[in-house]
Short mmCIF file of C-alpha atoms and ligand atoms in Angstrom, two decimals:
data_model
loop_
_atom_site.label_atom_id
_atom_site.label_comp_id
_atom_site.label_asym_id
_atom_site.label_seq_id
_atom_site.Cartn_x
_atom_site.Cartn_y
_atom_site.Cartn_z
CA MET A 290 62.49 154.05 38.26
CA SER A 291 62.55 156.17 35.14
CA SER A 292 61.24 155.95 31.63
CA THR A 293 62.43 156.66 28.15
CA VAL A 294 60.17 156.85 25.14
CA GLU A 295 61.64 156.19 21.74
CA VAL A 296 59.62 156.96 18.65
CA LYS A 297 61.13 155.34 15.57
CA LYS A 298 60.25 156.23 11.97
CA VAL A 299 56.58 156.71 12.70
CA PHE A 300 54.08 157.37 9.92
CA LYS A 301 50.36 157.79 10.44
CA THR A 302 47.85 157.55 7.63
CA TYR A 303 44.24 157.95 8.66
CA GLY A 304 41.53 156.00 6.85
CA ASN A 305 40.56 159.04 4.81
CA GLY A 306 44.08 159.23 3.36
CA THR A 307 45.36 162.03 5.60
CA ASP A 308 49.10 161.58 6.18
CA VAL A 309 50.78 163.01 9.27
CA LEU A 310 54.09 162.32 11.04
CA LYS A 311 56.00 161.28 7.98
CA ASN A 312 58.99 159.35 9.27
CA PHE A 313 59.05 160.98 12.70
CA SER A 314 61.75 159.79 15.10
CA TYR A 315 62.69 161.09 18.52
CA LYS A 316 64.08 159.80 21.77
CA PHE A 317 62.48 161.31 24.85
CA GLU A 318 64.48 160.88 28.03
CA GLU A 319 63.65 161.03 31.69
CA GLY A 320 64.31 164.25 33.56
CA LYS A 321 63.38 166.47 30.66
CA PHE A 322 60.51 168.72 29.71
CA TYR A 323 59.77 168.52 25.98
CA ALA A 324 57.50 171.01 24.26
CA ILE A 325 55.89 169.88 21.03
CA MET A 326 54.76 172.75 18.88
CA GLY A 327 53.52 173.25 15.33
CA ARG A 328 50.48 174.34 13.39
CA SER A 329 46.98 173.12 13.99
CA GLY A 330 46.50 169.85 12.15
CA ALA A 331 50.24 169.12 12.04
CA GLY A 332 49.83 165.85 13.95
CA LYS A 333 50.74 166.80 17.53
CA SER A 334 47.77 165.08 19.20
CA THR A 335 48.29 162.12 16.87
CA LEU A 336 51.87 161.80 18.11
CA LEU A 337 50.84 162.04 21.75
CA ASN A 338 48.09 159.43 21.25
CA ILE A 339 50.60 157.09 19.63
CA ILE A 340 53.10 157.55 22.48
CA GLY A 341 50.29 157.07 24.99
CA THR A 342 49.32 153.76 23.32
CA VAL A 343 45.76 154.94 22.65
CA ASP A 344 46.47 154.99 18.90
CA LYS A 345 48.77 152.94 16.69
CA PRO A 346 51.20 154.15 14.07
CA THR A 347 50.64 152.95 10.49
CA LEU A 348 54.38 152.35 10.23
CA GLY A 349 57.22 152.59 12.70
CA GLU A 350 57.41 151.79 16.36
CA VAL A 351 57.26 153.20 19.86
CA LEU A 352 59.54 151.78 22.51
CA ILE A 353 58.84 152.45 26.16
CA ASN A 354 61.89 151.55 28.22
CA GLY A 355 63.18 149.71 25.18
CA LYS A 356 60.04 147.61 24.76
CA ASP A 357 57.97 147.78 21.60
CA VAL A 358 54.48 148.66 22.82
CA ALA A 359 52.90 147.13 19.68
CA LYS A 360 54.02 143.74 20.92
CA LEU A 361 52.21 144.07 24.26
CA ASN A 362 48.77 142.56 24.68
CA GLU A 363 45.79 144.76 25.59
CA ASP A 364 46.11 143.97 29.29
CA ALA A 365 49.74 144.98 29.42
CA LYS A 366 48.97 148.15 27.46
CA ALA A 367 46.11 149.03 29.79
CA LYS A 368 48.44 148.59 32.75
CA ILE A 369 51.03 150.91 31.22
CA ARG A 370 48.33 153.49 30.49
CA MET A 371 47.01 153.36 34.03
CA LYS A 372 50.26 153.26 35.99
CA GLU A 373 53.15 154.50 33.93
CA ILE A 374 51.56 157.16 31.79
CA GLY A 375 49.63 160.20 32.92
CA PHE A 376 47.62 161.65 30.02
CA VAL A 377 46.01 165.08 29.95
CA PHE A 378 43.81 164.97 26.85
CA GLN A 379 43.06 168.00 24.71
CA GLY A 380 39.35 167.42 25.41
CA PHE A 381 39.82 166.52 29.14
CA TYR A 382 37.54 163.44 29.02
CA LEU A 383 36.51 163.62 32.66
CA ASN A 384 33.83 161.16 33.64
CA PRO A 385 30.66 163.32 33.61
CA TYR A 386 28.91 161.22 36.25
CA LEU A 387 31.66 161.57 38.84
CA SER A 388 32.72 164.48 41.03
CA ALA A 389 36.18 166.04 40.69
CA LEU A 390 37.36 164.04 43.68
CA GLU A 391 36.04 160.76 42.27
CA ASN A 392 37.57 161.49 38.86
CA VAL A 393 41.01 161.83 40.46
CA ILE A 394 40.55 158.70 42.58
CA VAL A 395 39.55 156.43 39.67
CA PRO A 396 43.08 155.70 38.38
CA MET A 397 44.26 155.01 41.94
CA ARG A 398 41.84 152.11 42.23
CA ILE A 399 44.02 149.76 40.20
CA ASN A 400 47.21 150.88 41.91
CA SER A 401 48.12 148.51 44.71
CA ASP A 402 50.85 150.93 45.85
CA ILE A 403 48.20 153.32 47.14
CA LYS A 404 46.20 152.10 50.10
CA LYS A 405 42.47 152.56 49.95
CA ASP A 406 42.31 154.95 52.89
CA GLU A 407 45.08 157.14 51.42
CA ARG A 408 43.36 157.75 48.08
CA LYS A 409 41.05 160.52 49.17
CA ASN A 410 43.73 162.63 50.84
CA LEU A 411 46.10 162.19 47.92
CA ALA A 412 43.37 163.25 45.51
CA ILE A 413 42.53 166.30 47.61
CA ASP A 414 46.22 167.30 47.74
CA LEU A 415 46.47 167.02 43.97
CA LEU A 416 43.35 169.08 43.40
CA ASP A 417 44.65 171.65 45.88
CA LYS A 418 47.91 171.91 43.99
CA PHE A 419 45.99 173.17 40.97
CA GLY A 420 43.64 175.43 42.89
CA ALA A 421 40.74 173.03 42.45
CA LYS A 422 40.10 171.98 46.04
CA ASP A 423 36.78 173.82 46.16
CA LEU A 424 35.56 171.71 43.25
CA ILE A 425 35.78 168.40 45.09
CA ASP A 426 32.06 167.73 44.95
CA SER A 427 31.42 169.36 41.57
CA LYS A 428 30.59 167.38 38.46
CA PRO A 429 32.31 168.36 35.19
CA SER A 430 29.09 169.96 33.84
CA GLN A 431 29.18 172.33 36.82
CA MET A 432 32.76 173.43 36.13
CA SER A 433 34.26 175.97 33.73
CA GLY A 434 36.60 174.77 30.98
CA GLY A 435 39.67 175.85 32.95
CA GLU A 436 38.40 174.12 36.07
CA GLN A 437 37.86 170.87 34.16
CA GLN A 438 41.33 171.24 32.70
CA ARG A 439 42.88 171.55 36.17
CA VAL A 440 40.96 168.52 37.45
CA ALA A 441 42.12 166.56 34.38
CA ILE A 442 45.73 167.47 35.18
CA ALA A 443 45.29 166.35 38.80
CA ARG A 444 43.83 163.06 37.56
CA ALA A 445 46.74 162.49 35.16
CA LEU A 446 49.15 162.73 38.09
CA ALA A 447 47.12 160.47 40.40
CA ASN A 448 49.47 157.50 40.17
CA ASN A 449 52.64 159.57 40.06
CA PRO A 450 53.33 158.33 36.50
CA GLU A 451 56.85 158.22 35.09
CA ILE A 452 55.69 159.59 31.75
CA ILE A 453 53.44 162.62 31.59
CA LEU A 454 51.75 163.46 28.29
CA ALA A 455 49.82 166.70 28.24
CA ASP A 456 47.94 167.93 25.19
CA GLU A 457 47.48 171.70 25.32
CA PRO A 458 47.22 171.64 29.14
CA THR A 459 46.91 175.40 29.49
CA GLY A 460 44.49 175.99 26.61
CA ASN A 461 41.69 177.12 28.91
CA LEU A 462 43.69 178.73 31.70
CA ASP A 463 44.43 182.28 32.82
CA GLU A 464 48.05 183.40 33.22
CA GLU A 465 48.23 182.57 36.89
CA ASN A 466 47.02 178.99 36.46
CA GLU A 467 49.09 178.63 33.33
CA ALA A 468 52.23 179.37 35.39
CA VAL A 469 51.12 176.91 38.09
CA VAL A 470 50.69 174.14 35.51
CA PHE A 471 53.92 174.76 33.60
CA SER A 472 55.94 175.09 36.84
CA CYS A 473 54.50 171.86 38.16
CA LEU A 474 55.32 170.02 34.92
CA LYS A 475 58.84 171.46 35.02
CA GLU A 476 59.27 170.33 38.61
CA LEU A 477 58.14 166.81 37.67
CA ALA A 478 60.76 166.76 34.90
CA GLU A 479 63.42 167.94 37.36
CA ASN A 480 62.41 165.08 39.62
CA GLY A 481 63.14 162.56 36.86
CA HIS A 482 59.83 162.21 35.06
CA THR A 483 59.59 162.27 31.27
CA VAL A 484 57.34 165.22 30.46
CA ILE A 485 55.99 165.76 26.95
CA VAL A 486 53.73 168.74 26.45
CA VAL A 487 51.92 169.79 23.28
CA SER A 488 51.29 173.50 23.31
CA HIS A 489 50.51 176.51 21.15
CA ASN A 490 51.43 178.70 24.10
CA GLU A 491 54.74 180.54 23.50
CA LYS A 492 55.34 180.62 27.26
CA VAL A 493 56.03 176.90 27.22
CA LYS A 494 59.43 177.82 25.75
CA ASP A 495 60.42 179.40 29.09
CA TYR A 496 60.00 176.01 30.79
CA ALA A 497 60.98 173.43 28.16
CA ASP A 498 64.39 171.81 27.89
CA GLU A 499 63.76 170.95 24.26
CA ILE A 500 61.33 172.26 21.67
CA ILE A 501 60.22 169.98 18.86
CA VAL A 502 58.30 171.45 15.95
CA ILE A 503 56.03 169.07 14.09
CA GLU A 504 55.49 169.94 10.44
CA ARG A 505 52.75 168.61 8.27
N1 ATP B 900 40.63 159.94 13.60
C1 ATP B 900 40.98 160.68 12.55
N2 ATP B 900 40.54 160.37 11.30
C2 ATP B 900 40.92 161.09 10.23
N3 ATP B 900 41.74 162.16 10.29
C3 ATP B 900 42.20 162.52 11.50
C4 ATP B 900 41.83 161.81 12.69
N4 ATP B 900 42.45 162.39 13.75
C5 ATP B 900 43.14 163.42 13.23
N5 ATP B 900 43.00 163.50 11.89
C6 ATP B 900 43.63 164.47 11.00
O1 ATP B 900 45.05 164.40 11.16
C7 ATP B 900 45.61 165.69 11.18
C8 ATP B 900 46.39 165.88 12.47
O2 ATP B 900 45.49 165.91 13.57
P1 ATP B 900 45.98 166.19 15.06
O3 ATP B 900 44.80 166.14 15.92
O4 ATP B 900 47.11 165.27 15.36
O5 ATP B 900 46.53 167.69 14.90
P2 ATP B 900 47.14 168.67 15.99
O6 ATP B 900 48.53 169.00 15.54
O7 ATP B 900 46.98 168.10 17.33
O8 ATP B 900 46.23 169.97 15.80
P3 ATP B 900 45.66 171.01 16.92
O9 ATP B 900 46.82 171.95 17.18
O10 ATP B 900 44.56 171.69 16.19
O11 ATP B 900 45.21 170.26 18.10
C9 ATP B 900 44.47 166.67 10.99
O12 ATP B 900 44.43 167.06 9.63
C10 ATP B 900 43.24 165.89 11.35
O13 ATP B 900 42.12 166.29 10.62
MG1 MG B 901 45.76 168.57 18.92
#
């Protein structure tokens, strides 16, 4: 399975009259690492939220595998968000009441492809991949920003999603962890995933297949 994401003539006007993404179109294909760059406030997070179906465009459409996501009901959208899309949010949004391990397991709970007794080991492997194995029992409030970021990345990959959306995924990381994260995202793209990364980090250019600059 593989996924394409087609953004067609998208405009977003927020309630306060702020216009971003004026007529933005792009076709994102599987097997590629896309870096989205551009100034603060340009509309990068807005674009990612629209692709991730957590926000709607004012005009235009988003097709995932050729299907207009606006035409899906909330259930179908929730399913896509949980199984097909892995989202690393700019603000992490870990559940503050759960440990790192539990945070990574949550999305697996609705995935019938992962057996109940496999979840824990899979989650530990993912955390280990990002050097966060020691944090298994820690709650977000007990972690540094970079640690929370790495747990959020592990959680986004929990269901091995076809589409990976990452908003500034290295914003809180040191160089070593930054390289781990970018290399992992690159490897996922090489394995056929559709990887879309918003970043201010110039190093992303060493990993990306295509660089898209969003202008306000
Ligand atoms: N919910 C909202 N209501 C009103 N305006 C918003 C809302 N969300 C974003 N904006 C505005 O839209 C513009 C684009 O915001 P967005 O978060 O997409 O920028 P960005 O490119 O991700 O910036 P950064 O690099 O700082 O993360 C900004 O001017 C912002 O103030
Ligand atoms: Mg942003």
